GROMACS .gro file of C-alpha atoms in nm:
model
  295
    1MET     CA    1  10.623   7.080  11.501
    2TRP     CA    2  10.458   7.232  11.226
    3ASN     CA    3  10.150   7.447  11.307
    4THR     CA    4   9.854   7.298  11.172
    5ASP     CA    5   9.636   7.615  11.279
    6HIS     CA    6   9.544   7.701  10.895
    7PHE     CA    7   9.321   7.979  10.824
    8PHE     CA    8   9.133   8.092  10.491
    9GLU     CA    9   9.182   8.406  10.340
   10LYS     CA   10   8.855   8.588  10.157
   11ILE     CA   11   9.030   8.795   9.915
   12GLU     CA   12   8.759   9.103   9.798
   13THR     CA   13   8.819   9.278   9.473
   14THR     CA   14   8.645   9.578   9.362
   15ILE     CA   15   8.364   9.607   9.121
   16GLY     CA   16   8.491   9.584   8.806
   17VAL     CA   17   8.819   9.476   8.849
   18ASP     CA   18   8.888   9.063   8.885
   19TYR     CA   19   9.234   9.082   9.067
   20MET     CA   20   9.378   9.238   9.338
   21LEU     CA   21   9.688   9.429   9.361
   22ARG     CA   22   9.904   9.595   9.668
   23ALA     CA   23  10.201   9.834   9.631
   24ARG     CA   24  10.386  10.089   9.869
   25GLU     CA   25  10.326   9.893  10.184
   26GLY     CA   26  10.569   9.952  10.431
   27VAL     CA   27  10.699   9.730  10.746
   28PRO     CA   28  10.620   9.872  11.111
   29GLU     CA   29  10.940   9.917  11.331
   30LYS     CA   30  10.770   9.605  11.498
   31GLY     CA   31  10.747   9.395  11.238
   32VAL     CA   32  10.494   9.236  11.104
   33TYR     CA   33  10.393   8.834  11.072
   34ILE     CA   34  10.090   8.682  10.881
   35ARG     CA   35  10.002   8.402  11.012
   36PRO     CA   36   9.980   8.067  10.804
   37HIS     CA   37   9.618   8.086  10.575
   38MET     CA   38   9.555   7.934  10.198
   39HIS     CA   39   9.287   8.146   9.951
   40LEU     CA   40   9.145   8.083   9.631
   41LYS     CA   41   9.333   8.268   9.420
   42HIS     CA   42   9.689   8.265   9.271
   43GLU     CA   43   9.930   8.478   9.467
   44ILE     CA   44  10.237   8.647   9.349
   45MET     CA   45  10.495   8.854   9.546
   46TRP     CA   46  10.763   9.077   9.435
   47PHE     CA   47  10.993   9.169   9.688
   48HIS     CA   48  11.224   9.443   9.553
   49LYS     CA   49  11.370   9.541   9.889
   50ALA     CA   50  11.264   9.301  10.234
   51GLU     CA   51  11.416   9.126  10.483
   52GLY     CA   52  11.243   8.828  10.682
   53SER     CA   53  11.098   8.476  10.581
   54TYR     CA   54  10.814   8.305  10.374
   55SER     CA   55  10.705   7.964  10.432
   56ILE     CA   56  10.548   7.738  10.209
   57GLY     CA   57  10.401   7.416  10.378
   58ARG     CA   58  10.690   7.321  10.627
   59GLU     CA   59  10.960   7.485  10.430
   60LYS     CA   60  11.070   7.810  10.530
   61PHE     CA   61  11.289   8.073  10.301
   62ASN     CA   62  11.491   8.393  10.374
   63LEU     CA   63  11.308   8.682  10.207
   64LYS     CA   64  11.594   8.910  10.029
   65ASN     CA   65  11.656   9.179   9.786
   66ASN     CA   66  11.495   9.084   9.490
   67THR     CA   67  11.285   8.763   9.554
   68LEU     CA   68  11.005   8.661   9.343
   69ILE     CA   69  10.733   8.416   9.493
   70TYR     CA   70  10.460   8.240   9.345
   71VAL     CA   71  10.188   8.032   9.529
   72SER     CA   72   9.919   7.853   9.341
   73PRO     CA   73   9.557   7.814   9.496
   74LEU     CA   74   9.505   7.597   9.829
   75VAL     CA   75   9.848   7.613   9.922
   76LEU     CA   76   9.937   7.704  10.288
   77HIS     CA   77  10.200   8.000  10.338
   78ASP     CA   78  10.320   8.239  10.600
   79MET     CA   79  10.509   8.561  10.626
   80GLU     CA   80  10.703   8.735  10.853
   81LEU     CA   81  10.914   9.098  10.751
   82SER     CA   82  11.151   9.264  10.994
   83PHE     CA   83  11.137   9.645  10.959
   84THR     CA   84  11.373   9.821  10.716
   85GLY     CA   85  11.363  10.181  10.570
   86ASP     CA   86  11.335  10.062  10.187
   87HIS     CA   87  11.098   9.820  10.183
   88GLU     CA   88  10.911   9.767   9.880
   89ARG     CA   89  10.681   9.490   9.760
   90PHE     CA   90  10.403   9.384   9.542
   91LEU     CA   91  10.130   9.137   9.563
   92LEU     CA   92   9.913   9.059   9.330
   93GLN     CA   93   9.617   8.857   9.317
   94TYR     CA   94   9.408   8.650   9.046
   95ASP     CA   95   9.160   8.367   8.975
   96ASN     CA   96   9.169   8.158   8.636
   97ALA     CA   97   8.908   8.398   8.525
   98VAL     CA   98   9.168   8.654   8.508
   99LEU     CA   99   9.392   8.425   8.269
  100ASN     CA  100   9.081   8.315   8.058
  101ARG     CA  101   8.993   8.679   8.006
  102LEU     CA  102   9.353   8.791   7.880
  103LYS     CA  103   9.362   8.484   7.624
  104TYR     CA  104   9.750   8.434   7.626
  105PRO     CA  105   9.915   8.111   7.634
  106PHE     CA  106  10.110   8.151   7.939
  107PRO     CA  107  10.350   7.909   8.075
  108ALA     CA  108  10.146   7.605   8.212
  109MET     CA  109  10.198   7.617   8.618
  110LYS     CA  110  10.134   7.294   8.800
  111PRO     CA  111   9.840   7.314   9.082
  112HIS     CA  112   9.894   7.324   9.446
  113VAL     CA  113  10.287   7.438   9.426
  114GLY     CA  114  10.486   7.693   9.557
  115ILE     CA  115  10.779   7.888   9.419
  116VAL     CA  116  11.038   8.121   9.560
  117THR     CA  117  11.303   8.244   9.353
  118GLN     CA  118  11.573   8.495   9.349
  119LEU     CA  119  11.628   8.695   9.047
  120ASN     CA  120  11.957   8.851   8.934
  121GLU     CA  121  12.021   9.236   8.931
  122GLN     CA  122  11.911   9.301   8.534
  123ASP     CA  123  11.602   9.052   8.552
  124ALA     CA  124  11.520   9.210   8.878
  125ALA     CA  125  11.535   9.600   8.761
  126ARG     CA  126  11.289   9.478   8.455
  127LEU     CA  127  11.017   9.323   8.693
  128GLN     CA  128  11.081   9.594   8.898
  129PHE     CA  129  10.992   9.848   8.626
  130LEU     CA  130  10.693   9.633   8.519
  131PHE     CA  131  10.528   9.633   8.853
  132ARG     CA  132  10.585   9.991   8.901
  133TRP     CA  133  10.402  10.065   8.529
  134PHE     CA  134  10.086   9.799   8.628
  135THR     CA  135  10.083  10.001   8.954
  136GLU     CA  136  10.036  10.332   8.800
  137ILE     CA  137   9.798  10.224   8.506
  138HIS     CA  138   9.570  10.022   8.768
  139GLU     CA  139   9.561  10.289   9.032
  140THR     CA  140   9.463  10.561   8.762
  141PRO     CA  141   9.083  10.556   8.528
  142HIS     CA  142   9.184  10.287   8.252
  143SER     CA  143   9.036  10.080   8.000
  144VAL     CA  144   9.098   9.696   7.922
  145TYR     CA  145   9.304   9.771   7.617
  146GLU     CA  146   9.539   9.970   7.863
  147ILE     CA  147   9.583   9.685   8.143
  148ASN     CA  148   9.571   9.383   7.922
  149PRO     CA  149   9.885   9.432   7.720
  150LEU     CA  150  10.072   9.506   8.025
  151MET     CA  151   9.922   9.277   8.243
  152ILE     CA  152  10.014   9.000   8.019
  153LEU     CA  153  10.369   9.111   8.001
  154LEU     CA  154  10.401   9.118   8.370
  155LEU     CA  155  10.279   8.745   8.421
  156ASN     CA  156  10.427   8.628   8.147
  157THR     CA  157  10.769   8.737   8.283
  158ILE     CA  158  10.671   8.619   8.602
  159PHE     CA  159  10.602   8.261   8.490
  160HIS     CA  160  10.891   8.250   8.239
  161HIS     CA  161  11.107   8.286   8.603
  162ALA     CA  162  10.868   8.062   8.793
  163THR     CA  163  10.890   7.783   8.566
  164GLN     CA  164  11.265   7.802   8.566
  165ALA     CA  165  11.296   7.740   8.937
  166GLU     CA  166  11.238   7.449   9.175
  167GLN     CA  167  10.932   7.398   9.227
  168ILE     CA  168  10.778   7.330   9.627
  169SER     CA  169  10.477   7.081   9.635
  170PRO     CA  170  10.330   7.082  10.010
  171GLU     CA  171  10.042   6.846   9.913
  172ASN     CA  172  10.195   6.566  10.078
  173GLU     CA  173  10.229   6.712  10.401
  174GLY     CA  174   9.976   6.723  10.694
  175ASN     CA  175   9.717   6.463  10.781
  176SER     CA  176   9.538   6.299  10.527
  177SER     CA  177   9.193   6.435  10.620
  178PHE     CA  178   9.321   6.765  10.514
  179GLU     CA  179   9.533   6.681  10.190
  180ASN     CA  180   9.174   6.471  10.074
  181ILE     CA  181   8.946   6.807  10.135
  182ILE     CA  182   9.202   7.014   9.942
  183ASN     CA  183   9.215   6.793   9.686
  184PHE     CA  184   8.818   6.812   9.707
  185ILE     CA  185   8.807   7.181   9.696
  186ILE     CA  186   9.062   7.206   9.393
  187ASP     CA  187   8.797   7.006   9.175
  188MET     CA  188   8.510   7.198   9.332
  189GLU     CA  189   8.700   7.524   9.217
  190THR     CA  190   8.689   7.383   8.825
  191ARG     CA  191   8.293   7.331   8.839
  192THR     CA  192   8.000   7.519   8.716
  193SER     CA  193   7.750   7.301   8.901
  194PHE     CA  194   7.736   7.263   9.299
  195ASN     CA  195   7.443   7.040   9.372
  196ILE     CA  196   7.618   6.823   9.623
  197THR     CA  197   7.481   6.735   9.922
  198LEU     CA  198   7.722   6.689  10.269
  199ASN     CA  199   7.686   6.345  10.269
  200GLU     CA  200   7.765   6.337   9.894
  201ALA     CA  201   8.107   6.514   9.961
  202ALA     CA  202   8.199   6.331  10.249
  203GLU     CA  203   8.173   6.020  10.060
  204PHE     CA  204   8.394   6.172   9.781
  205VAL     CA  205   8.672   6.243  10.007
  206GLY     CA  206   8.620   5.891  10.212
  207LEU     CA  207   8.522   6.053  10.569
  208SER     CA  208   8.224   6.092  10.767
  209SER     CA  209   7.984   6.372  10.731
  210SER     CA  210   8.061   6.492  11.079
  211HIS     CA  211   8.470   6.459  11.021
  212PHE     CA  212   8.424   6.637  10.685
  213SER     CA  213   8.193   6.897  10.794
  214ARG     CA  214   8.468   6.975  11.101
  215THR     CA  215   8.775   6.977  10.905
  216PHE     CA  216   8.619   7.156  10.606
  217LYS     CA  217   8.499   7.465  10.833
  218LYS     CA  218   8.840   7.433  10.984
  219ILE     CA  219   9.024   7.479  10.641
  220MET     CA  220   8.785   7.727  10.481
  221GLN     CA  221   8.636   7.921  10.812
  222VAL     CA  222   8.290   7.853  10.676
  223SER     CA  223   8.046   7.562  10.614
  224PHE     CA  224   8.020   7.362  10.350
  225LYS     CA  225   7.640   7.468  10.297
  226GLU     CA  226   7.775   7.838  10.296
  227TYR     CA  227   8.067   7.764  10.084
  228LEU     CA  228   7.831   7.617   9.803
  229VAL     CA  229   7.628   7.939   9.851
  230ARG     CA  230   7.900   8.168   9.827
  231LYS     CA  231   8.023   7.977   9.482
  232LYS     CA  232   7.677   7.980   9.352
  233ILE     CA  233   7.657   8.389   9.428
  234ALA     CA  234   8.021   8.404   9.243
  235LEU     CA  235   7.911   8.248   8.945
  236SER     CA  236   7.581   8.454   8.925
  237ALA     CA  237   7.760   8.804   8.995
  238ASP     CA  238   7.988   8.703   8.679
  239LEU     CA  239   7.627   8.649   8.468
  240LEU     CA  240   7.501   8.972   8.624
  241THR     CA  241   7.828   9.137   8.475
  242ASN     CA  242   7.866   8.997   8.198
  243THR     CA  243   7.522   8.872   8.020
  244GLU     CA  244   7.166   9.015   7.964
  245LEU     CA  245   7.006   8.727   8.171
  246ASN     CA  246   6.705   8.873   8.386
  247VAL     CA  247   6.747   8.815   8.797
  248THR     CA  248   6.486   8.523   8.789
  249ASP     CA  249   6.693   8.312   8.498
  250ILE     CA  250   7.035   8.367   8.669
  251ALA     CA  251   6.920   8.277   8.996
  252TYR     CA  252   6.767   7.929   8.818
  253GLN     CA  253   7.076   7.895   8.654
  254CYS     CA  254   7.288   7.892   8.918
  255GLU     CA  255   7.097   7.627   9.082
  256PHE     CA  256   6.897   7.875   9.378
  257THR     CA  257   6.537   7.740   9.470
  258ASP     CA  258   6.363   8.048   9.378
  259SER     CA  259   6.481   8.405   9.287
  260ALA     CA  260   6.357   8.573   9.616
  261TYR     CA  261   6.602   8.319   9.830
  262TYR     CA  262   6.835   8.428   9.579
  263CYS     CA  263   6.845   8.767   9.592
  264PHE     CA  264   6.808   8.741  10.006
  265GLN     CA  265   7.140   8.526   9.997
  266PHE     CA  266   7.314   8.789   9.741
  267LYS     CA  267   7.266   9.093   9.955
  268LYS     CA  268   7.349   8.906  10.267
  269ILE     CA  269   7.720   8.827  10.096
  270VAL     CA  270   7.782   9.112   9.891
  271GLY     CA  271   7.590   9.383  10.010
  272VAL     CA  272   7.378   9.509   9.776
  273THR     CA  273   7.101   9.327   9.545
  274PRO     CA  274   7.165   9.144   9.217
  275LYS     CA  275   7.018   9.500   9.036
  276LYS     CA  276   7.232   9.734   9.212
  277PHE     CA  277   7.534   9.516   9.164
  278ARG     CA  278   7.448   9.507   8.802
  279THR     CA  279   7.403   9.837   8.770
  280ASN     CA  280   7.719   9.946   8.964
  281SER     CA  281   7.931   9.712   8.787
  282ARG     CA  282   7.799   9.863   8.443
  283SER     CA  283   7.848  10.214   8.565
  284THR     CA  284   8.233  10.142   8.653
  285LYS     CA  285   8.268  10.047   8.267
  286GLN     CA  286   8.088  10.327   8.151
  287LEU     CA  287   8.285  10.542   8.338
  288SER     CA  288   8.616  10.404   8.189
  289THR     CA  289   8.467  10.424   7.840
  290LYS     CA  290   8.415  10.783   7.901
  291HIS     CA  291   8.737  10.840   8.055
  292ASP     CA  292   8.874  10.653   7.739
  293LYS     CA  293   8.725  10.895   7.482
  294THR     CA  294   8.795  11.218   7.650
  295LYS     CA  295   9.188  11.124   7.574
   0.00000   0.00000   0.00000
């Protein structure tokens, strides 16, 4: 029977970086198992040297050397890895804001799909080179002028292989309540306004308020109310970083009732005040700029 115990992964990026990259992670002797989960970011995994399995929905795939995987947001997946001395993998996670920032006509990827494909030796060697190069730049002080062209090259190479592979669409799996709420969340992720009540959301997916509330929290691991607050905070963080709007105007634009409540929620979720976040975020950019000028 298919595992219906779903977990939502909350992916955190560092201030000033809008993607997450992990590299050079080994596998313990007993192996590693990542339970079924989903998240709001696109996920790319490159297994240069690996043994194990990877599941998307109910479909399970053997992991071999030179396996490339792409999973779009809100697609259930899990992974099991066996110990090997030469294990090498890379994980890249990002959201649509990254693609918008890069302003490049990438091949279109359908929503709510997964892709597993094994590359030939020549294509694998090129992708391995790009991932190692991208990792080296990422781990040292850099400017957008250094990282963006390389990220475009890396993503474009990955999407080229992904669009030629068979797509796995798990959206018709599981119970209808789960599917309906997943589709609702996908719709919510495209919005910039989050003034919607629990009753309105439940009606949108054709469920009672109590049924919607229970199922939503099981999927997302937070209540619907908390989810809306987090979306507003994420929107405000973007405004703090990229505009000169004052905190009161940002609170109003992000649909908070007042600036004091906004500041309370921001510090509760992010860990610092909006003003401190803005200062830290700008300091990161200034440090990068200073580093560039010394080169």
